[in-house]
Amino acid sequence: MSLPELPAFPTTRLRRLRRTAALRRLVSEVTLRPSDLVLPMFVREGLGEPVPIASMPGVVQHSQESLLKAAVDAVERGVGGLMIFGVPTEKDARGSGADDPDGVLNLALRRLYAELGDETVLMADLCLDEFTDHGHCGVLDERGAVDNDATLYRYEAMALAQAQAGAHLLGTSGMMDGQVGAVRQALDSAGYIDTGILAYAPKYASGFYGPFREAVNSSLQGDRASYQQDASRSVADALAEVALDIAEGADIVMVKPALPYLDVVRAVADVAPVPVAAYQISGEYAMVEAAAERGWLDRERVVLETLTSIKRAGASIVLTYWAAEVANLLA
Ligand code: PBG
């Protein structure tokens, strides 16, 4: 390998278009729009007042009331959608609260849909970990391992409850094999042909989920490495997940986390025939907030830079806890 032969131009010529803000604006290519951003929100059962999440400064566990208010506010600011997570009071081995029509998440979806209707895109996390006492994304077999196929039945029931409650898109985030196909079939046979699937694929077993455990009062011991992807595998593993999910009926595919996996975002965006989303997760949020709090980073600048990099890598939709704030900044 050798360097290309360079033309005999002065090397400073690339700086000509960087000289003024107007020139830079004229030639800018990646732009952030409020409607590309989705705000993830947590609602916890039995709360009168919202409770701050210490490891995610500025993010709270909402009460049903405060969720509604914050959701309407975010939609008014122009965000593209909302992704709702529920935190139940009672957890059990099968995650019973997940498909209970009066469970915290389904109740919230129903109230949000009654208020906002089709004005926004209402999304629901379709996974058991918020609802199980062991904290895993599925049900366990006798040996304590996550039982893939038994979990699919639980996801089907959860999907029907969420569709019935008014969710437009279901976020299948549990990383069970066959989950998208199982959910698609359950929705179709019950007549929910218009309810879509936002498939978390690829989703990596990541240390950056740390603050999320506090956000959903998770009781997880251990990790999710037996079902989430391994960071050391090449992008071929990610593309296999994407191909299967699309074949099974995914309407949108999502890469998660975002920043440490931008190569994967790019690889998926290059080939996926469906829209590609990326989730800037709790730990990505927390590390910027923590550094900014110490005065080590210019917070606003870094927030916009991370979001721009995720879009530049090829994601057209970004889930971010900064969605409402950034929508304001861009207005
Ligand atoms: C699964 C789920 C998780 C997140 C979104 N959906 C947790 C996990 O997979 O361990 C993480 C989101 C974040 O960290 O911001 N219910």
Tab-separated table of C-alpha atoms and ligand atoms in Angstrom:
chain	number	residue	atom	x	y	z
A	1	MET	CA	0.000	0.000	0.000
A	2	SER	CA	1.193	3.464	-0.757
A	3	LEU	CA	-0.199	6.952	-0.450
A	4	PRO	CA	-1.922	8.327	-3.540
A	5	GLU	CA	0.092	10.726	-5.579
A	6	LEU	CA	-1.039	14.160	-4.424
A	7	PRO	CA	-1.744	16.993	-6.865
A	8	ALA	CA	0.499	19.990	-6.631
A	9	PHE	CA	-2.104	22.227	-4.932
A	10	PRO	CA	-1.342	24.176	-1.785
A	11	THR	CA	-2.424	21.898	1.085
A	12	THR	CA	-4.383	24.695	2.769
A	13	ARG	CA	-7.094	24.587	0.140
A	14	LEU	CA	-9.364	22.418	2.329
A	15	ARG	CA	-9.543	25.244	4.846
A	16	ARG	CA	-11.165	27.649	2.384
A	17	LEU	CA	-14.646	26.284	3.102
A	18	ARG	CA	-14.078	26.325	6.871
A	19	ARG	CA	-13.222	29.989	7.181
A	20	THR	CA	-16.565	31.564	8.095
A	21	ALA	CA	-19.659	30.283	9.861
A	22	ALA	CA	-21.695	31.033	6.736
A	23	LEU	CA	-19.393	28.925	4.558
A	24	ARG	CA	-19.473	26.083	7.047
A	25	ARG	CA	-23.244	26.270	7.206
A	26	LEU	CA	-23.503	26.224	3.418
A	27	VAL	CA	-21.457	23.055	3.082
A	28	SER	CA	-22.742	21.229	6.149
A	29	GLU	CA	-24.172	17.816	5.356
A	30	VAL	CA	-25.392	16.067	8.480
A	31	THR	CA	-28.193	17.943	10.204
A	32	LEU	CA	-30.131	17.218	13.359
A	33	ARG	CA	-33.884	17.652	13.334
A	34	PRO	CA	-36.123	17.401	16.398
A	35	SER	CA	-38.312	14.918	14.529
A	36	ASP	CA	-35.386	12.460	14.250
A	37	LEU	CA	-35.108	12.269	18.030
A	38	VAL	CA	-37.033	9.906	20.280
A	39	LEU	CA	-37.301	10.520	24.023
A	40	PRO	CA	-37.089	7.444	26.309
A	41	MET	CA	-39.164	7.914	29.496
A	42	PHE	CA	-39.634	5.912	32.698
A	43	VAL	CA	-42.907	5.592	34.585
A	44	ARG	CA	-42.997	3.967	38.018
A	45	GLU	CA	-46.035	2.501	39.694
A	46	GLY	CA	-47.384	4.112	42.847
A	47	LEU	CA	-45.503	7.412	42.663
A	48	GLY	CA	-47.148	10.685	43.654
A	49	GLU	CA	-44.132	12.754	42.600
A	50	PRO	CA	-41.368	12.077	40.092
A	51	VAL	CA	-38.176	10.544	41.572
A	52	PRO	CA	-34.764	11.635	40.227
A	53	ILE	CA	-32.404	8.957	38.902
A	54	ALA	CA	-29.061	9.768	40.567
A	55	SER	CA	-26.853	8.272	37.846
A	56	MET	CA	-28.798	10.110	35.127
A	57	PRO	CA	-28.950	13.749	36.264
A	58	GLY	CA	-32.004	15.419	34.720
A	59	VAL	CA	-33.850	12.131	34.079
A	60	VAL	CA	-36.608	10.943	36.425
A	61	GLN	CA	-38.896	8.042	37.157
A	62	HIS	CA	-42.248	9.631	36.409
A	63	SER	CA	-45.599	9.285	38.114
A	64	GLN	CA	-48.476	8.677	35.700
A	65	GLU	CA	-49.373	12.365	36.004
A	66	SER	CA	-45.901	13.783	35.482
A	67	LEU	CA	-45.297	11.398	32.569
A	68	LEU	CA	-48.319	12.733	30.742
A	69	LYS	CA	-47.251	16.315	31.298
A	70	ALA	CA	-43.635	15.745	30.220
A	71	ALA	CA	-44.767	13.728	27.195
A	72	VAL	CA	-47.090	16.477	25.984
A	73	ASP	CA	-44.302	19.005	26.513
A	74	ALA	CA	-41.791	16.931	24.510
A	75	VAL	CA	-44.274	16.447	21.674
A	76	GLU	CA	-44.946	20.180	21.605
A	77	ARG	CA	-41.221	20.773	21.263
A	78	GLY	CA	-41.272	18.582	18.163
A	79	VAL	CA	-39.608	15.312	19.151
A	80	GLY	CA	-40.289	12.461	16.739
A	81	GLY	CA	-41.583	9.978	19.286
A	82	LEU	CA	-41.569	8.623	22.830
A	83	MET	CA	-40.239	5.275	24.096
A	84	ILE	CA	-41.902	4.259	27.362
A	85	PHE	CA	-40.456	1.968	30.064
A	86	GLY	CA	-42.523	0.790	33.042
A	87	VAL	CA	-41.312	0.119	36.580
A	88	PRO	CA	-43.800	-2.023	38.538
A	89	THR	CA	-44.053	-2.232	42.339
A	90	GLU	CA	-44.396	-6.016	42.358
A	91	LYS	CA	-42.017	-8.153	40.342
A	92	ASP	CA	-42.231	-11.929	39.942
A	93	ALA	CA	-40.466	-14.745	38.087
A	94	ARG	CA	-42.622	-14.515	34.943
A	95	GLY	CA	-42.972	-10.722	34.874
A	96	SER	CA	-46.743	-10.780	35.297
A	97	GLY	CA	-47.055	-6.990	35.267
A	98	ALA	CA	-45.869	-6.888	31.658
A	99	ASP	CA	-49.064	-8.140	30.049
A	100	ASP	CA	-51.494	-7.032	32.756
A	101	PRO	CA	-53.736	-4.449	31.024
A	102	ASP	CA	-53.618	-2.434	34.247
A	103	GLY	CA	-49.866	-2.883	34.708
A	104	VAL	CA	-47.877	0.336	34.984
A	105	LEU	CA	-46.621	0.385	31.392
A	106	ASN	CA	-49.901	-0.547	29.710
A	107	LEU	CA	-51.786	1.953	31.833
A	108	ALA	CA	-49.320	4.685	30.854
A	109	LEU	CA	-49.588	3.806	27.159
A	110	ARG	CA	-53.382	3.954	27.343
A	111	ARG	CA	-53.317	7.371	29.002
A	112	LEU	CA	-50.713	8.735	26.599
A	113	TYR	CA	-52.635	7.479	23.592
A	114	ALA	CA	-55.872	8.979	24.917
A	115	GLU	CA	-54.100	12.346	25.232
A	116	LEU	CA	-51.846	12.375	22.172
A	117	GLY	CA	-53.485	9.952	19.737
A	118	ASP	CA	-51.636	9.815	16.435
A	119	GLU	CA	-49.957	13.180	17.034
A	120	THR	CA	-46.741	11.431	18.053
A	121	VAL	CA	-45.222	7.967	17.672
A	122	LEU	CA	-45.791	6.074	20.878
A	123	MET	CA	-43.311	3.246	21.480
A	124	ALA	CA	-43.157	0.648	24.239
A	125	ASP	CA	-40.242	-1.392	25.527
A	126	LEU	CA	-41.164	-5.014	24.896
A	127	CYS	CA	-39.006	-6.939	27.357
A	128	LEU	CA	-39.466	-8.658	30.689
A	129	ASP	CA	-36.486	-7.356	32.666
A	130	GLU	CA	-38.345	-4.423	34.215
A	131	PHE	CA	-41.027	-6.856	35.425
A	132	THR	CA	-39.095	-9.926	36.624
A	133	ASP	CA	-37.805	-10.354	40.185
A	134	HIS	CA	-34.577	-11.938	38.832
A	135	GLY	CA	-34.114	-9.037	36.397
A	136	HIS	CA	-33.539	-11.135	33.270
A	137	CYS	CA	-35.148	-10.316	29.925
A	138	GLY	CA	-36.924	-13.671	29.825
A	139	VAL	CA	-38.267	-16.454	31.996
A	140	LEU	CA	-35.820	-18.979	33.464
A	141	ASP	CA	-35.662	-22.753	33.094
A	142	GLU	CA	-35.041	-25.215	35.976
A	143	ARG	CA	-31.311	-24.579	35.782
A	144	GLY	CA	-31.735	-20.824	35.981
A	145	ALA	CA	-30.867	-20.154	32.329
A	146	VAL	CA	-33.014	-17.823	30.216
A	147	ASP	CA	-35.474	-20.054	28.326
A	148	ASN	CA	-35.690	-18.674	24.783
A	149	ASP	CA	-38.885	-20.294	23.545
A	150	ALA	CA	-40.858	-20.056	26.777
A	151	THR	CA	-40.010	-16.342	26.778
A	152	LEU	CA	-41.527	-15.884	23.314
A	153	TYR	CA	-44.979	-16.727	24.699
A	154	ARG	CA	-44.574	-14.022	27.300
A	155	TYR	CA	-43.495	-11.508	24.623
A	156	GLU	CA	-46.558	-12.382	22.531
A	157	ALA	CA	-48.861	-11.658	25.458
A	158	MET	CA	-46.987	-8.453	26.212
A	159	ALA	CA	-47.231	-7.358	22.570
A	160	LEU	CA	-50.990	-7.782	22.511
A	161	ALA	CA	-51.393	-5.779	25.725
A	162	GLN	CA	-49.205	-2.947	24.383
A	163	ALA	CA	-50.938	-2.869	20.995
A	164	GLN	CA	-54.303	-2.830	22.733
A	165	ALA	CA	-53.130	0.052	24.933
A	166	GLY	CA	-52.309	2.149	21.861
A	167	ALA	CA	-48.581	1.768	21.152
A	168	HIS	CA	-47.665	2.456	17.523
A	169	LEU	CA	-44.307	0.660	17.653
A	170	LEU	CA	-43.189	-2.167	19.924
A	171	GLY	CA	-39.504	-2.163	20.849
A	172	THR	CA	-38.480	-5.826	20.989
A	173	SER	CA	-35.383	-5.481	23.148
A	174	GLY	CA	-34.969	-8.876	24.811
A	175	MET	CA	-32.642	-10.502	22.237
A	176	MET	CA	-34.441	-13.856	22.190
A	177	ASP	CA	-34.094	-15.699	18.882
A	178	GLY	CA	-37.330	-15.536	16.907
A	179	GLN	CA	-38.857	-12.744	18.975
A	180	VAL	CA	-39.741	-10.502	16.043
A	181	GLY	CA	-41.473	-13.307	14.140
A	182	ALA	CA	-43.375	-14.453	17.226
A	183	VAL	CA	-44.571	-10.933	18.023
A	184	ARG	CA	-45.474	-10.205	14.385
A	185	GLN	CA	-47.550	-13.354	14.158
A	186	ALA	CA	-49.321	-12.699	17.447
A	187	LEU	CA	-50.170	-9.145	16.382
A	188	ASP	CA	-51.430	-10.211	12.971
A	189	SER	CA	-53.620	-13.010	14.278
A	190	ALA	CA	-55.222	-10.624	16.755
A	191	GLY	CA	-55.898	-8.060	14.028
A	192	TYR	CA	-53.190	-5.555	15.023
A	193	ILE	CA	-51.789	-5.461	11.515
A	194	ASP	CA	-50.855	-1.779	11.763
A	195	THR	CA	-48.825	-2.053	14.975
A	196	GLY	CA	-45.155	-1.919	13.976
A	197	ILE	CA	-41.969	-3.450	15.367
A	198	LEU	CA	-38.850	-1.497	16.223
A	199	ALA	CA	-36.369	-4.344	16.505
A	200	TYR	CA	-33.358	-3.953	18.775
A	201	ALA	CA	-30.854	-5.639	16.529
A	202	PRO	CA	-27.934	-5.503	16.959
A	203	LYS	CA	-27.935	-5.112	20.724
A	204	TYR	CA	-24.693	-5.652	22.589
A	205	ALA	CA	-24.061	-6.854	26.139
A	206	SER	CA	-22.711	-3.525	27.374
A	207	GLY	CA	-21.397	-1.965	30.551
A	208	PHE	CA	-23.012	1.267	29.385
A	209	TYR	CA	-26.438	0.007	30.539
A	210	GLY	CA	-25.317	0.600	34.141
A	211	PRO	CA	-27.470	3.639	34.972
A	212	PHE	CA	-30.525	1.964	33.386
A	213	ARG	CA	-30.463	-0.581	36.216
A	214	GLU	CA	-31.153	2.229	38.658
A	215	ALA	CA	-33.745	3.741	36.318
A	216	VAL	CA	-35.860	0.572	36.392
A	217	ASN	CA	-34.962	-0.590	39.949
A	218	SER	CA	-33.483	-3.723	38.407
A	219	SER	CA	-32.634	-6.667	40.622
A	220	LEU	CA	-30.365	-8.308	38.037
A	221	GLN	CA	-27.447	-10.316	39.385
A	222	GLY	CA	-24.856	-11.205	36.762
A	223	ASP	CA	-25.193	-10.120	33.160
A	224	ARG	CA	-27.007	-10.667	29.878
A	225	ALA	CA	-24.076	-12.103	27.943
A	226	SER	CA	-25.919	-15.357	27.094
A	227	TYR	CA	-28.444	-13.489	24.970
A	228	GLN	CA	-27.025	-10.078	24.055
A	229	GLN	CA	-24.221	-9.780	21.509
A	230	ASP	CA	-20.511	-9.925	22.228
A	231	ALA	CA	-18.574	-6.748	21.474
A	232	SER	CA	-15.608	-8.720	20.172
A	233	ARG	CA	-17.484	-10.274	17.258
A	234	SER	CA	-17.194	-8.723	13.808
A	235	VAL	CA	-20.069	-6.834	12.231
A	236	ALA	CA	-21.107	-10.017	10.392
A	237	ASP	CA	-22.759	-11.162	13.630
A	238	ALA	CA	-24.667	-7.878	13.752
A	239	LEU	CA	-25.765	-8.200	10.136
A	240	ALA	CA	-27.051	-11.729	10.803
A	241	GLU	CA	-29.278	-10.348	13.570
A	242	VAL	CA	-30.499	-7.606	11.249
A	243	ALA	CA	-31.228	-10.004	8.367
A	244	LEU	CA	-33.221	-12.339	10.610
A	245	ASP	CA	-35.206	-9.521	12.191
A	246	ILE	CA	-36.102	-8.038	8.819
A	247	ALA	CA	-37.091	-11.469	7.500
A	248	GLU	CA	-39.287	-11.922	10.581
A	249	GLY	CA	-41.065	-8.604	10.042
A	250	ALA	CA	-39.104	-5.767	11.671
A	251	ASP	CA	-40.246	-2.349	10.410
A	252	ILE	CA	-37.230	-0.489	11.822
A	253	VAL	CA	-33.937	-1.904	13.112
A	254	MET	CA	-31.983	-0.321	15.932
A	255	VAL	CA	-28.337	-0.493	16.956
A	256	LYS	CA	-27.611	-0.254	20.658
A	257	PRO	CA	-25.550	1.216	22.306
A	258	ALA	CA	-24.681	3.950	19.779
A	259	LEU	CA	-21.342	5.661	20.394
A	260	PRO	CA	-19.148	2.587	21.033
A	261	TYR	CA	-20.764	0.837	18.014
A	262	LEU	CA	-20.755	3.473	15.265
A	263	ASP	CA	-19.009	1.034	12.922
A	264	VAL	CA	-22.007	-1.256	13.342
A	265	VAL	CA	-24.440	1.623	12.706
A	266	ARG	CA	-22.595	2.341	9.455
A	267	ALA	CA	-22.545	-1.306	8.363
A	268	VAL	CA	-26.262	-1.745	9.059
A	269	ALA	CA	-27.218	1.563	7.409
A	270	ASP	CA	-25.311	0.562	4.276
A	271	VAL	CA	-27.434	-2.538	3.707
A	272	ALA	CA	-30.740	-2.304	5.588
A	273	PRO	CA	-33.815	-1.796	3.401
A	274	VAL	CA	-35.706	-0.433	6.430
A	275	PRO	CA	-35.029	2.715	8.516
A	276	VAL	CA	-32.144	2.450	10.961
A	277	ALA	CA	-32.283	3.810	14.509
A	278	ALA	CA	-29.580	4.017	17.166
A	279	TYR	CA	-30.035	4.222	20.939
A	280	GLN	CA	-27.747	6.592	22.823
A	281	ILE	CA	-28.115	4.732	26.097
A	282	SER	CA	-28.043	5.567	29.789
A	283	GLY	CA	-24.271	5.204	30.228
A	284	GLU	CA	-23.529	7.374	27.202
A	285	TYR	CA	-25.753	10.027	28.731
A	286	ALA	CA	-24.260	9.624	32.208
A	287	MET	CA	-20.622	9.939	31.149
A	288	VAL	CA	-21.210	13.224	29.363
A	289	GLU	CA	-23.317	14.599	32.227
A	290	ALA	CA	-20.714	13.575	34.809
A	291	ALA	CA	-17.805	15.102	32.905
A	292	ALA	CA	-19.787	18.281	32.249
A	293	GLU	CA	-20.676	18.549	35.937
A	294	ARG	CA	-16.954	18.595	36.719
A	295	GLY	CA	-16.403	21.256	34.091
A	296	TRP	CA	-14.347	18.860	31.979
A	297	LEU	CA	-16.544	19.061	28.897
A	298	ASP	CA	-18.692	21.739	27.293
A	299	ARG	CA	-21.967	19.894	27.785
A	300	GLU	CA	-24.134	21.345	25.028
A	301	ARG	CA	-21.385	21.159	22.460
A	302	VAL	CA	-20.600	17.533	23.245
A	303	VAL	CA	-24.280	16.547	23.257
A	304	LEU	CA	-24.724	17.946	19.749
A	305	GLU	CA	-21.444	16.424	18.583
A	306	THR	CA	-22.380	12.919	19.763
A	307	LEU	CA	-25.792	13.133	18.102
A	308	THR	CA	-24.266	14.420	14.876
A	309	SER	CA	-21.769	11.553	14.853
A	310	ILE	CA	-24.547	8.994	15.277
A	311	LYS	CA	-26.458	10.493	12.343
A	312	ARG	CA	-23.287	10.727	10.268
A	313	ALA	CA	-22.734	7.006	10.861
A	314	GLY	CA	-26.070	6.414	9.159
A	315	ALA	CA	-28.851	6.332	11.755
A	316	SER	CA	-31.900	8.296	10.670
A	317	ILE	CA	-33.562	8.021	14.094
A	318	VAL	CA	-31.798	8.523	17.437
A	319	LEU	CA	-33.174	7.589	20.845
A	320	THR	CA	-31.645	9.967	23.370
A	321	TYR	CA	-32.440	11.194	26.867
A	322	TRP	CA	-31.556	14.669	25.563
A	323	ALA	CA	-34.303	14.601	22.897
A	324	ALA	CA	-36.565	17.259	24.385
A	325	GLU	CA	-33.701	19.560	25.336
A	326	VAL	CA	-32.056	19.269	21.930
A	327	ALA	CA	-35.394	19.817	20.175
A	328	ASN	CA	-35.517	23.128	22.064
A	329	LEU	CA	-31.952	24.009	21.114
A	330	LEU	CA	-32.669	23.373	17.454
A	331	ALA	CA	-35.902	25.362	17.407
B	1	PBG	C1	-34.305	-3.964	28.017
B	1	PBG	C2	-33.654	-2.661	27.761
B	1	PBG	C3	-32.489	-2.166	28.340
B	1	PBG	C4	-32.320	-0.883	27.823
B	1	PBG	C5	-33.372	-0.638	26.956
B	1	PBG	N1	-34.178	-1.748	26.913
B	1	PBG	C6	-31.586	-2.775	29.361
B	1	PBG	C7	-30.708	-3.899	28.987
B	1	PBG	O1	-30.780	-4.439	27.896
B	1	PBG	O2	-29.892	-4.303	29.844
B	1	PBG	C8	-31.196	0.034	28.174
B	1	PBG	C9	-31.418	1.476	27.898
B	1	PBG	C10	-30.364	2.358	28.481
B	1	PBG	O3	-29.382	1.885	29.078
B	1	PBG	O4	-30.518	3.574	28.339
B	1	PBG	N2	-35.546	-3.790	28.671
